[in-house]
PDB file of C-alpha atoms in Angstrom:
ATOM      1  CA  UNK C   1    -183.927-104.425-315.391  1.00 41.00           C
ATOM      2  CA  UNK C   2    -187.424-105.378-315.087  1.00 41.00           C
ATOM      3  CA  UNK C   3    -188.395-108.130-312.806  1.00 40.00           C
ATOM      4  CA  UNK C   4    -191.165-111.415-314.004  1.00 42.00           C
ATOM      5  CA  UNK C   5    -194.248-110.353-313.781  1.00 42.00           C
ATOM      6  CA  UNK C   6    -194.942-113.895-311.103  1.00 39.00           C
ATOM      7  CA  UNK C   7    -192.666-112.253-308.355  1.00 42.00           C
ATOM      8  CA  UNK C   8    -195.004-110.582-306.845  1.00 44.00           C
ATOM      9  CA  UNK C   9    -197.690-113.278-307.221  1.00 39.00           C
ATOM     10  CA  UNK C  10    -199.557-113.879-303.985  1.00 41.00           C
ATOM     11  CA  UNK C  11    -197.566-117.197-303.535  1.00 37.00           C
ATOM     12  CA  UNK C  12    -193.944-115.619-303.621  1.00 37.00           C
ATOM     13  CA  UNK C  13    -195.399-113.303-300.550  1.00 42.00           C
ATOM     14  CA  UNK C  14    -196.392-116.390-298.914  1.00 49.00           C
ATOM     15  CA  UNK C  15    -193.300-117.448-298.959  1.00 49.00           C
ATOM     16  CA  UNK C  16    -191.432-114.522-298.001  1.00 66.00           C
ATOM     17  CA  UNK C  17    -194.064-114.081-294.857  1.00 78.00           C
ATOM     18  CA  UNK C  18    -193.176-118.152-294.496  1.00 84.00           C
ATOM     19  CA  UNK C  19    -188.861-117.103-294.173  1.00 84.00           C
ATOM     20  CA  UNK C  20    -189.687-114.255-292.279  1.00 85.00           C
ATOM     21  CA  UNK C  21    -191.650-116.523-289.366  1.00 88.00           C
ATOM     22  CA  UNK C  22    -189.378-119.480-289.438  1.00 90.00           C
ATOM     23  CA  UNK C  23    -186.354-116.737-289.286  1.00 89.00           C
ATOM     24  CA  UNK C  24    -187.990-114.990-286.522  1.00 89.00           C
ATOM     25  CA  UNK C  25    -188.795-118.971-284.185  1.00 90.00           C
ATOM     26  CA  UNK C  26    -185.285-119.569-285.013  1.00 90.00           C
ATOM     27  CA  UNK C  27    -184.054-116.072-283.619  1.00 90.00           C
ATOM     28  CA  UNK C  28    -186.423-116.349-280.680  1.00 92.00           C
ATOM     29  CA  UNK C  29    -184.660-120.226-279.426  1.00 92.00           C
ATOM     30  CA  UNK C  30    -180.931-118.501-280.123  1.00 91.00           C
ATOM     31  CA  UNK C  31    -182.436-115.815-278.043  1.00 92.00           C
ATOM     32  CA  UNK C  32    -184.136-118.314-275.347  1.00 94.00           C
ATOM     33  CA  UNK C  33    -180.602-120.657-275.220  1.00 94.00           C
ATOM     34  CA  UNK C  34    -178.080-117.433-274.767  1.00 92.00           C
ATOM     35  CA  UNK C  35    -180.828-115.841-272.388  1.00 92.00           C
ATOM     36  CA  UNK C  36    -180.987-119.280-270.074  1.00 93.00           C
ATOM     37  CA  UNK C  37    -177.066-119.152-269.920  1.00 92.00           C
ATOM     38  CA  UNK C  38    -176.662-115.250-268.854  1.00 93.00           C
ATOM     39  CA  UNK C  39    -179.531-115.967-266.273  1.00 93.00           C
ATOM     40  CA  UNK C  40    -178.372-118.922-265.305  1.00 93.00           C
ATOM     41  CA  UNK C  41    -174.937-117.936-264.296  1.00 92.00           C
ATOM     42  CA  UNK C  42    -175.561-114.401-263.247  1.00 92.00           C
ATOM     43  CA  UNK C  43    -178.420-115.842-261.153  1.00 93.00           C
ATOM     44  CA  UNK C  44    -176.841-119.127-260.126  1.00 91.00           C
ATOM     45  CA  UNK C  45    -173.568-117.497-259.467  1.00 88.00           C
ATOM     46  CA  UNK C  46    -174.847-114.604-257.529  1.00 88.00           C
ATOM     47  CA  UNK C  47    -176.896-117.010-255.318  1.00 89.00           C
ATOM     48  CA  UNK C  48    -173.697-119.517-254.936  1.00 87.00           C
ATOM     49  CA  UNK C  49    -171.586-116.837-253.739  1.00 83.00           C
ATOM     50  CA  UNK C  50    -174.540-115.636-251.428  1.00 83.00           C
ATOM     51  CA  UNK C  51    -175.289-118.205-249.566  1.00 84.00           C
ATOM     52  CA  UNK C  52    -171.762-120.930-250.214  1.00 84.00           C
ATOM     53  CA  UNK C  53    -169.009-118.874-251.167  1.00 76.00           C
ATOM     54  CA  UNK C  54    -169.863-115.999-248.437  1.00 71.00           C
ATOM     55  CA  UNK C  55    -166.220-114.253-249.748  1.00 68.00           C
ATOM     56  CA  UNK C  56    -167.468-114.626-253.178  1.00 64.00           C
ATOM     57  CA  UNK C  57    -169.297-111.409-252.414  1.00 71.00           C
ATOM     58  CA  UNK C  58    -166.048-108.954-251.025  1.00 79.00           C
ATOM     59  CA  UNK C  59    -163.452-106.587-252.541  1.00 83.00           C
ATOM     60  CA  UNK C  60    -161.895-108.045-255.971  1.00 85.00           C
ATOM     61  CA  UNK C  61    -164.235-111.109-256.396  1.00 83.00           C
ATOM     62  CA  UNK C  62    -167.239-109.015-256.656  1.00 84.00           C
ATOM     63  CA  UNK C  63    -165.956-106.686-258.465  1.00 88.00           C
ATOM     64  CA  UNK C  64    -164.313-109.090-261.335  1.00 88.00           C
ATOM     65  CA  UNK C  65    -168.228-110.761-261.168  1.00 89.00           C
ATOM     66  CA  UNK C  66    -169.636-107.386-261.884  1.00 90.00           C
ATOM     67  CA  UNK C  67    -167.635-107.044-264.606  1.00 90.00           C
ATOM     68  CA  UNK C  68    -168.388-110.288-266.173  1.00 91.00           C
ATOM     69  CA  UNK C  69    -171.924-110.004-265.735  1.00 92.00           C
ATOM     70  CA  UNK C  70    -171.431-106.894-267.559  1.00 93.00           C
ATOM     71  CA  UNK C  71    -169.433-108.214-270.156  1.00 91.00           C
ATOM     72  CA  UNK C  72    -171.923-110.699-271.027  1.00 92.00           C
ATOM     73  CA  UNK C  73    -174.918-108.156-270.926  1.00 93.00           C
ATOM     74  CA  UNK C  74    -173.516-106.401-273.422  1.00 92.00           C
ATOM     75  CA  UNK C  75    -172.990-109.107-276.191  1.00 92.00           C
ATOM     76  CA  UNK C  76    -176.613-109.921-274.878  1.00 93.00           C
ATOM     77  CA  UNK C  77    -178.488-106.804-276.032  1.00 93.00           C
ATOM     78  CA  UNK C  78    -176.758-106.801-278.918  1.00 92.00           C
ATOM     79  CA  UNK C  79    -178.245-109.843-280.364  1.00 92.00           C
ATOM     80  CA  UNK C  80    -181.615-109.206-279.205  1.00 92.00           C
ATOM     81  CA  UNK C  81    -181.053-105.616-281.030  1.00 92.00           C
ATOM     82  CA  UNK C  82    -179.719-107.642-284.175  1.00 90.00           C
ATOM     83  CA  UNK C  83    -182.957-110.382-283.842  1.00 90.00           C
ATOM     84  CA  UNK C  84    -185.423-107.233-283.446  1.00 88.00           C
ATOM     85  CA  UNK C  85    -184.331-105.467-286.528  1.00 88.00           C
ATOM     86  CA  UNK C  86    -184.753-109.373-288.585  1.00 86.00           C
ATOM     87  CA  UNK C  87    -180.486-110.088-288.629  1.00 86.00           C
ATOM     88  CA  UNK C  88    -180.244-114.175-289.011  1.00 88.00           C
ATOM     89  CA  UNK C  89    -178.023-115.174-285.661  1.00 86.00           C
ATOM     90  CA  UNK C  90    -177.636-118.227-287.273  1.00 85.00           C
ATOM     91  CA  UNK C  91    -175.294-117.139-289.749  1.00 84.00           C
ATOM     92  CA  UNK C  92    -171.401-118.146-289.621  1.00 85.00           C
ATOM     93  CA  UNK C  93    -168.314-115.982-289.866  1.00 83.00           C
ATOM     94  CA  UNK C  94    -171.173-112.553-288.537  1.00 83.00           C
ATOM     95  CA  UNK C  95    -170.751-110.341-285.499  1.00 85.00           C
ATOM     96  CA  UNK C  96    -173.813-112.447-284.034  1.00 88.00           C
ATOM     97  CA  UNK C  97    -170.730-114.953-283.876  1.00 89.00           C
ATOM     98  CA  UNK C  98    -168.908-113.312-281.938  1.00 87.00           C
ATOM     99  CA  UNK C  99    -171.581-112.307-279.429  1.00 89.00           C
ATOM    100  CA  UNK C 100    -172.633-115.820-278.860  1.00 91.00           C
ATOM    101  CA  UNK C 101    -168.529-116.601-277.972  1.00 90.00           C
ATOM    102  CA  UNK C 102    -168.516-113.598-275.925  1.00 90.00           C
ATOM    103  CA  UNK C 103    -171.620-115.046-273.832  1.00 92.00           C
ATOM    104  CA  UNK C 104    -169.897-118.509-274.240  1.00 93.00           C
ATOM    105  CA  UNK C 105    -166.844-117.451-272.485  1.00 92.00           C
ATOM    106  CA  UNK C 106    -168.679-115.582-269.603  1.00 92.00           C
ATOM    107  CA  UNK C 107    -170.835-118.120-269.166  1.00 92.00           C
ATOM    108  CA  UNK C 108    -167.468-120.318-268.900  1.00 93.00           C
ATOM    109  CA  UNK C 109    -165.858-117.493-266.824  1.00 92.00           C
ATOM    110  CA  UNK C 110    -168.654-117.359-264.636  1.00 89.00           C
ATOM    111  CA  UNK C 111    -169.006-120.934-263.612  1.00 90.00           C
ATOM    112  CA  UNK C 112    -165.348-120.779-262.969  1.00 90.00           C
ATOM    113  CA  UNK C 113    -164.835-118.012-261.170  1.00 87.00           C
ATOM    114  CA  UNK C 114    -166.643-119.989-258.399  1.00 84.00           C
ATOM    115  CA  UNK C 115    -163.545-121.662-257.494  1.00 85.00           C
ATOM    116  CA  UNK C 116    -161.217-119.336-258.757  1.00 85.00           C
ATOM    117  CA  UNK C 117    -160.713-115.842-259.798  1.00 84.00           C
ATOM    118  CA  UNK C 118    -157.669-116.164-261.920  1.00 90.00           C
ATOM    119  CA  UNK C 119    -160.249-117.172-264.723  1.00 90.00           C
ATOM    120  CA  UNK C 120    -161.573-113.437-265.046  1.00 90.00           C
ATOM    121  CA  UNK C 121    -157.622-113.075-266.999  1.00 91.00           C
ATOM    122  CA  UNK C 122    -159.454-114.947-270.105  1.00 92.00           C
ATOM    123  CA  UNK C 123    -161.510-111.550-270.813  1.00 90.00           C
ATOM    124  CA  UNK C 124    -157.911-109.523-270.758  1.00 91.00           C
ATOM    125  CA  UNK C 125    -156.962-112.405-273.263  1.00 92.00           C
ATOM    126  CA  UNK C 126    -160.043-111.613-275.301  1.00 89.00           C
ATOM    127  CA  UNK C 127    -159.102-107.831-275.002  1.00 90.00           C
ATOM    128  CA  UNK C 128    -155.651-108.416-276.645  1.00 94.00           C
ATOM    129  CA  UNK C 129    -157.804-110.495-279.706  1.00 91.00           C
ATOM    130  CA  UNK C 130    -159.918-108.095-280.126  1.00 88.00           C
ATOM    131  CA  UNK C 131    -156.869-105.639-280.141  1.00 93.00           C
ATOM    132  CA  UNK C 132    -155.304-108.086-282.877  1.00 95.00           C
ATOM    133  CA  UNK C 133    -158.394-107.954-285.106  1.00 89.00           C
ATOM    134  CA  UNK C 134    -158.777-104.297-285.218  1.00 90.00           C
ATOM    135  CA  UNK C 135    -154.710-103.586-285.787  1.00 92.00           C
ATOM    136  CA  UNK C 136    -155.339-106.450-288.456  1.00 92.00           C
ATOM    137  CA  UNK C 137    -158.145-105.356-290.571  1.00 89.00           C
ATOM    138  CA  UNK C 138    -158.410-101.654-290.125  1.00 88.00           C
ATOM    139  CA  UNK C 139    -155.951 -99.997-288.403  1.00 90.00           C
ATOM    140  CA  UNK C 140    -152.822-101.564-290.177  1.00 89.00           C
ATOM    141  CA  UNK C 141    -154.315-102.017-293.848  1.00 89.00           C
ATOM    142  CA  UNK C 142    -155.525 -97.650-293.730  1.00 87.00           C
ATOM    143  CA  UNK C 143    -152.254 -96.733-292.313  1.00 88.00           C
ATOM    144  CA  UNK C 144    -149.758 -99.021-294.436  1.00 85.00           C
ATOM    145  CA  UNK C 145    -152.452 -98.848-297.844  1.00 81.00           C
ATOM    146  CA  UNK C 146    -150.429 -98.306-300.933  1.00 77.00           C
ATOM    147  CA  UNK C 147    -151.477 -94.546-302.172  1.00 73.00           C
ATOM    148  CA  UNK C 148    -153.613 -94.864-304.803  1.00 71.00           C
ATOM    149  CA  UNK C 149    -151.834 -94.175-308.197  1.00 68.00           C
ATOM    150  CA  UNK C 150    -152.435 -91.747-310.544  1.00 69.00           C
ATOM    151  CA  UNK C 151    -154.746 -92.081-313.149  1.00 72.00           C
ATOM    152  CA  UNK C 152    -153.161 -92.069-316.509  1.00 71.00           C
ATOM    153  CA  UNK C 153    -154.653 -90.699-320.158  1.00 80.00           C
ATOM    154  CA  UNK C 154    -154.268 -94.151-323.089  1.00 83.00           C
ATOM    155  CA  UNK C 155    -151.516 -91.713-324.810  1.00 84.00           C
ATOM    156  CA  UNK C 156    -149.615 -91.904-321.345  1.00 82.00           C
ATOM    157  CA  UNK C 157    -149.910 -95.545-320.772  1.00 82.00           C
ATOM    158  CA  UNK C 158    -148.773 -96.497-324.264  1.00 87.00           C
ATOM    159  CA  UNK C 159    -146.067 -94.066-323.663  1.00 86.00           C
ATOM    160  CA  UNK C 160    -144.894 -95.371-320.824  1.00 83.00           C
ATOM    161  CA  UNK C 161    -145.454 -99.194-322.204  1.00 86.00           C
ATOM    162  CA  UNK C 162    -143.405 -98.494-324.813  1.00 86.00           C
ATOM    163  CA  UNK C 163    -140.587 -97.148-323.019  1.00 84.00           C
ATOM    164  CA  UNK C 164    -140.913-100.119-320.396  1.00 84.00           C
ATOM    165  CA  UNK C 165    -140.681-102.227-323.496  1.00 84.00           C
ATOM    166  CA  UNK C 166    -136.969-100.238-325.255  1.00 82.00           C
ATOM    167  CA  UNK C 167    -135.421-100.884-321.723  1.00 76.00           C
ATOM    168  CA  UNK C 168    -136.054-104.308-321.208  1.00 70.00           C
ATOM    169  CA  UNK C 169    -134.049-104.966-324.742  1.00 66.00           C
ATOM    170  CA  UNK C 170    -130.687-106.245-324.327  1.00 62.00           C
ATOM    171  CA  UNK C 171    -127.972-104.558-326.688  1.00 61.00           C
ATOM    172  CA  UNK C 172    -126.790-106.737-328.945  1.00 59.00           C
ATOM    173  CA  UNK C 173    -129.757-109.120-329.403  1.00 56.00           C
ATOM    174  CA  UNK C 174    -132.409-109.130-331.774  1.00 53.00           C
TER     175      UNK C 174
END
């Protein structure tokens, strides 16, 4: 298949240059706005439990904040690894999604866990979903997948049609 000879006109490059920029601002604010929030909370929160919540900073509570901070870090790089390589974060239904709800919830988590550390249980609660989706769309489907059937020659499938065909006949009926 040959392609129209104006595809590759200098205007058609324009306009590719033209998606790639405004993909690459668009990238760069999802990037700024999911940035803000990690620094904001890991910054905010650290500072908060500093200098108001002085226990914030002992035993389980740091700990469980070490751990979120982590857990949003990771979701973090990941999308400025997607945005680097030219992935659209924008796009519904993607694993971007689901980085941007994993910073959501720490972000959530975080702010929380000011008052409260029973809120670090929402990331076990995540866990278990993620858990779910994987037994869901690759674990169960590979283990419980139908084998595949044999492939059969045309004189073996009209064969076997035909035979199909004699026993569904009722005696006595025509």
């Amino acid at each position: 298949v040959s392609l129209p000879a104006f595809s590759h006109s200098p205007f058609h490059v324009a306009m590719a240059g033209q998606a790639a920029k405004k993909l690459k601002a668009t990238n760069q604010e999802y990037l700024r706005f999911f940035g803000s929030i990690f620094l904001g909370v890991t910054l905010g929160g650290f500072l908060l439990r500093y200098f108001v919540f002085t226990a914030g900073l002992q035993g389980w509570s740091l700990a469980l904040f070490i751990v979120n901070t982590l857990a949003m870090l990771g979701p973090m790089a990941l999308l400025y690894k997607a945005a680097e390589v030219g992935t659209d974060l924008s796009l519904q239904h993607s694993v971007a999604e689901y980085m941007q709800d994993m910073v959501y919830v720490g972000g959530v988590v975080g702010v929380v866990s000011l008052f409260t550390n029973w809120v670090f249980l929402i990331w076990l609660l995540i866990f278990l979903y993620i858990l779910y989706l994987g037994w869901t769309r690759y674990v169960a489907p590979w283990i419980f997948a139908r084998p595949p059937e044999e492939q059969l020659s045309e004189a073996d499938r009209k064969r076997l049609e035909k035979k199909q065909r004699q026993g569904n006949r009722r005696p006595g009926f025509r």
